Amino acid sequence: MALTYKAPLRDIRFLINEVFNYPEHYKTLKSGENADPETVDMILENVADFSTNVLLPLYQSGDAEGCHFDNGEVTTPKGFKEAYNMFIETGYQGMGYPEKFGGSHMPASLNLIKSEIISTANWSFQMYPGLSLGCMNTIMQYGSQEQKDKYMPKLVEGAWSGTMCLTEAQCGTDLGQVKTKAIPNDDGSYALTGTKIFISAGEHDLTENIIHIVLAKLPNAPEGTKGISLFIVPKFLVNDDGSIGERNAVTCGSIEHKMGIKASATAVLNFDNAKGYLIGEPHKGLKAMFTFMNTARVGTGIQGLAHMELAFQNSLPYAKERRSMRALSGKKEPNQAGDAIIYHADVARMLLTQKAFSEGARSMICHAGRYADKMTEASFAGDHENFEKWDEKLGFYTPVLKGFLTELSIESTKHAMQIFGGHGYINEWGMEQIARDARISTLYEGTTGVQALDLLGRKVLLQSKGKVVLDYTANIMRWCSEYALDKEMRKYAWALTKYCAEWNTLTARIMLTARKDRDIVSAASDDYLMYSGYVMMAYHWARMAAVAHDKLKKGNGKETKAFYQAKIKTAEFYFEKLLPRASGLSESMLTSSETMSLDLDSYSFLD
């Protein structure tokens, strides 16, 4: 049975028009001049049509075929090249980039929405143009004018693609262990030598050139991450007039055999005195790399949403059609051999969990999109002060989007397999593929544990001494104060106020404990990340419920009324059934780190 997908445009419009008022927000942006509501609607409709009719049919076939490797060359599955050519013909790859480079200079948030729709239809396909966005953002923020002029037009067009080359066999997250060397050449370029692994879209047949963004160390570089520099290394060298020159000394040694996203080529790249060009300042590549990394992490959060949405959209019709036993409250379909499984409360619980997670995740990403708009606008204008300001705001959100949402996607796909029962384990139905594809989202761009340490250790404790949480919760509590006496909304407002107060208390207690027990930060970080995510999502569900109640008071058509009632029902489910998970997390995160101390010899019973 083929998977089905219909872009949730009604829900997207609800968020961007009714909850976050994107039309007014866009009026504050230079990039918003072209993003009038009619144009935005047209783009969404076209992306939805392309995703459903072109990309979705390639999702399961691409997984079955996978990528082909032959003597350094990689061929993508049947239909991918034709689909990619159709994609770049739309101009959507450069949608968020300046017109002088061939883009249409649309807000970054619209790019995120576009990415969600494409990602849900076919995540493996989205990996190819998606990696290019981080490459372009890095060149735009840190590249010289010459580098922008040379590389951006073809990247914006989509004729060239980009990668991020960080990981090596001996180091993943600990980039201070990078061994790739960059030796200065007489012409101002550098000769890079080393091997990078796990490079998504590192080699393929979709574009005529691939622009690699590579971390390496200069001679006599300082130890650790302070000695990392960043380089542009093209697959084919680029002539001064922008045309393609000779092949560079970077080759694909192999592609990985993976659990999922098999239609996305994950390459081992060998650099053998490959010619590269320094981007930014020497030894300051880590900061520039985080521009790419943050783009990728938000993109991975979108991947989490994509798997949740696809799992839900296929679980719901199956639960309506599959009949088994009778509901405990009595026969629902007496003329059938059994009742549809949607009438069983446990199945309804799983479906509502999928719905609450996917729609809550979409709201969180739309909120982050407003920050991305401001940050991107500052970047393109060369306003580094405002770029840093909005980058910091988005930076607090990023580990939650990446870590929390991808963990929820694992749960959502698990529920899909449960709803399908034995059929969920069979590849024809597609549930096991969604589950396999979702697994990588919790790993690359930093595992969930890395995101948790980034949130608690770096963003909350080290950089802000807890102020970032105080500021964020203060905004939530100001919102709650407006609804404290509202009979429909006060239950949400009071619950949120309680959790925000607890969030601040937990932060303070961990900060104090860490003075004597440094390991508490690592020991508590995963629980802290998930707690933060549940409270953040609760705030978004409360905001959606408030808008829905307001719209119902004003009266709407029957179909629209059902939409808002479903929003309120799902918000109630989230607060009553899912948000209480945060209470258990609040208790476990304060456990002494001594509980986690492990003497391996004491735990080994192998002999």
XYZ file of C-alpha atoms in Angstrom, residues 153-417:
265
model
C 24.588 32.554 -7.942
C 24.918 28.867 -8.856
C 24.070 27.726 -5.319
C 20.993 29.964 -5.291
C 19.976 28.622 -8.685
C 20.410 25.064 -7.439
C 22.775 24.164 -10.284
C 25.381 23.591 -7.561
C 24.801 22.072 -4.135
C 26.647 22.378 -0.828
C 27.776 20.211 2.066
C 29.113 20.465 5.591
C 32.288 18.442 6.195
C 32.957 18.218 9.931
C 33.072 14.634 11.159
C 36.147 12.411 11.026
C 36.584 8.795 12.082
C 38.166 9.734 15.412
C 35.832 12.630 16.218
C 32.204 13.502 15.869
C 31.029 16.103 18.339
C 34.518 16.733 19.746
C 35.751 18.793 16.814
C 38.913 19.734 18.660
C 40.242 16.356 17.498
C 39.980 17.257 13.796
C 43.098 16.082 11.915
C 42.437 17.417 8.413
C 45.285 19.773 7.553
C 45.290 22.928 5.430
C 48.695 24.014 4.103
C 49.028 27.495 2.538
C 49.754 27.643 -1.208
C 51.669 30.421 -2.903
C 48.529 31.760 -4.615
C 46.645 32.393 -1.361
C 44.697 29.139 -1.501
C 45.258 26.121 0.759
C 45.962 22.428 0.181
C 43.633 20.303 2.319
C 44.429 16.713 3.228
C 42.281 14.425 5.339
C 39.191 12.215 5.382
C 35.671 13.241 6.356
C 32.905 10.748 7.077
C 29.093 10.867 7.314
C 28.891 13.666 4.729
C 25.252 14.010 3.688
C 24.894 14.747 -0.046
C 28.688 14.556 -0.248
C 28.596 13.002 -3.721
C 25.682 12.608 -6.139
C 24.540 13.129 -9.727
C 21.956 15.879 -9.169
C 24.153 18.955 -9.679
C 27.132 19.871 -11.863
C 29.247 20.939 -8.877
C 29.313 20.455 -5.098
C 30.700 23.139 -2.779
C 32.104 21.596 0.397
C 32.402 23.633 3.593
C 35.314 21.936 5.387
C 36.778 22.212 8.879
C 40.573 21.869 8.983
C 43.609 23.071 10.909
C 46.366 25.363 9.705
C 50.027 24.655 10.541
C 50.892 25.599 14.120
C 47.196 26.076 14.939
C 46.264 26.293 18.644
C 45.155 23.038 20.256
C 41.501 22.064 20.401
C 38.576 23.971 18.927
C 40.489 27.283 19.079
C 42.638 26.025 16.225
C 39.880 25.210 13.742
C 39.551 27.086 10.445
C 36.848 26.853 7.795
C 37.387 26.415 4.055
C 35.458 26.344 0.801
C 36.523 23.299 -1.217
C 34.707 22.845 -4.559
C 34.358 19.426 -6.176
C 35.285 21.196 -9.430
C 37.389 24.338 -9.226
C 35.622 27.505 -10.317
C 37.161 29.860 -12.824
C 37.180 33.632 -12.341
C 34.255 34.001 -14.738
C 32.175 31.535 -12.685
C 32.522 28.652 -15.097
C 33.569 25.163 -13.965
C 37.261 24.317 -14.207
C 39.275 21.189 -13.549
C 38.364 18.455 -11.048
C 39.634 19.140 -7.533
C 41.470 16.502 -5.508
C 38.446 15.509 -3.437
C 36.997 12.058 -4.074
C 34.252 9.863 -2.663
C 35.722 6.716 -1.114
C 32.382 5.057 -0.380
C 28.821 5.686 0.731
C 27.360 4.381 3.967
C 24.936 1.431 4.192
C 22.324 2.822 6.560
C 19.275 1.972 8.599
C 17.164 4.629 6.868
C 17.116 7.609 4.479
C 18.695 5.260 1.966
C 17.978 7.534 -1.003
C 20.201 10.197 0.570
C 23.886 9.605 -0.177
C 26.054 9.717 2.953
C 29.635 9.848 1.725
C 33.179 9.264 2.890
C 35.230 12.070 1.291
C 38.978 11.969 0.817
C 40.857 15.261 0.436
C 44.316 14.768 -1.094
C 45.922 18.211 -1.324
C 42.545 19.513 -2.490
C 42.517 23.211 -3.220
C 40.485 25.197 -0.703
C 39.860 28.796 0.233
C 39.738 30.184 3.754
C 36.328 31.495 4.766
C 36.348 33.994 7.595
C 39.351 34.422 9.866
C 42.056 31.831 10.609
C 41.404 29.674 13.697
C 37.842 31.036 14.012
C 36.085 28.437 11.937
C 34.071 27.036 14.821
C 31.983 30.191 15.152
C 31.339 30.272 11.411
C 30.582 26.554 11.451
C 27.795 27.116 13.977
C 25.973 29.245 11.402
C 25.840 26.136 9.241
C 25.148 23.892 12.227
C 22.233 25.998 13.492
C 20.683 25.943 10.026
C 21.054 22.161 9.997
C 19.653 21.782 13.518
C 16.520 23.768 12.749
C 16.239 21.683 9.582
C 16.493 18.513 11.656
C 13.714 19.791 13.912
C 11.640 20.121 10.745
C 12.573 16.522 9.945
C 11.104 15.490 13.291
C 7.889 17.311 12.419
C 7.856 15.731 8.959
C 7.962 12.179 10.329
C 5.293 12.971 12.930
C 2.976 14.396 10.279
C 3.473 11.567 7.791
C 2.965 8.970 10.519
C -0.256 10.644 11.702
C -1.688 11.180 8.221
C -1.358 7.471 7.474
C -2.343 6.190 10.923
C -5.655 8.048 11.034
C -7.350 6.560 7.932
C -6.073 3.089 8.826
C -7.569 3.387 12.324
C -10.916 4.340 10.769
C -10.919 1.390 8.375
C -9.355 -1.410 10.415
C -11.919 -3.292 12.507
C -11.100 -5.408 15.510
C -13.175 -6.463 18.544
C -15.744 -4.207 20.171
C -15.257 -0.933 22.020
C -15.516 -1.368 25.788
C -18.313 1.212 25.889
C -20.456 -0.891 23.540
C -20.836 -1.652 19.843
C -20.096 1.311 17.587
C -20.582 -0.435 14.236
C -23.109 -3.235 14.832
C -23.298 -4.128 11.138
C -19.563 -4.837 10.987
C -17.609 -7.829 12.285
C -15.906 -5.511 14.749
C -15.576 -1.839 15.565
C -13.032 0.394 13.868
C -9.975 0.496 16.097
C -10.258 4.280 16.387
C -13.080 3.628 18.872
C -10.650 1.922 21.251
C -9.444 4.501 23.743
C -5.833 3.382 23.604
C -5.709 3.819 19.821
C -7.368 7.223 20.157
C -4.659 8.105 22.702
C -1.923 7.278 20.204
C -3.616 9.224 17.405
C -4.154 12.276 19.591
C -0.537 12.082 20.735
C 0.623 12.115 17.110
C -1.671 15.040 16.315
C -0.694 17.027 19.416
C 3.010 16.523 18.737
C 2.931 17.375 15.030
C 0.755 20.468 15.330
C 2.604 21.621 18.440
C 5.920 21.141 16.651
C 4.703 23.147 13.654
C 3.767 26.028 15.931
C 7.189 25.971 17.596
C 8.940 26.067 14.222
C 6.713 28.903 12.962
C 7.612 30.863 16.097
C 11.310 30.219 15.534
C 10.809 31.292 11.929
C 10.165 34.866 13.053
C 13.564 34.900 14.764
C 15.150 33.384 11.649
C 13.660 36.205 9.574
C 15.265 38.871 11.749
C 18.586 37.048 11.917
C 18.745 36.482 8.157
C 17.804 40.075 7.405
C 20.639 41.308 9.619
C 23.078 38.856 8.047
C 22.317 39.909 4.482
C 22.551 43.586 5.476
C 25.946 43.082 7.117
C 24.474 44.150 10.479
C 26.576 41.904 12.727
C 25.223 43.367 15.986
C 21.615 42.544 15.130
C 22.673 39.221 13.659
C 24.251 38.248 16.989
C 21.148 39.395 18.888
C 18.704 37.298 16.865
C 21.136 34.419 16.513
C 21.271 34.252 20.321
C 17.478 34.243 20.586
C 17.181 31.487 17.999
C 20.106 29.698 19.646
C 18.055 29.100 22.805
C 15.314 27.523 20.715
C 17.581 25.464 18.464
C 18.553 22.571 20.799
C 14.917 22.153 21.828
C 13.707 22.096 18.229
C 16.400 19.619 17.311
C 16.485 17.427 20.422
C 12.928 17.474 21.737
C 11.068 17.343 18.427
C 13.163 14.514 17.012
C 12.646 12.441 20.154
C 8.905 13.001 19.804
C 9.110 11.858 16.188
C 10.448 8.491 17.393
C 7.428 8.161 19.675
C 5.017 9.186 16.916
C 6.403 6.653 14.447
C 6.320 3.987 17.161
C 2.620 4.735 17.642
C 2.103 4.390 13.887
C 3.576 0.899 13.945
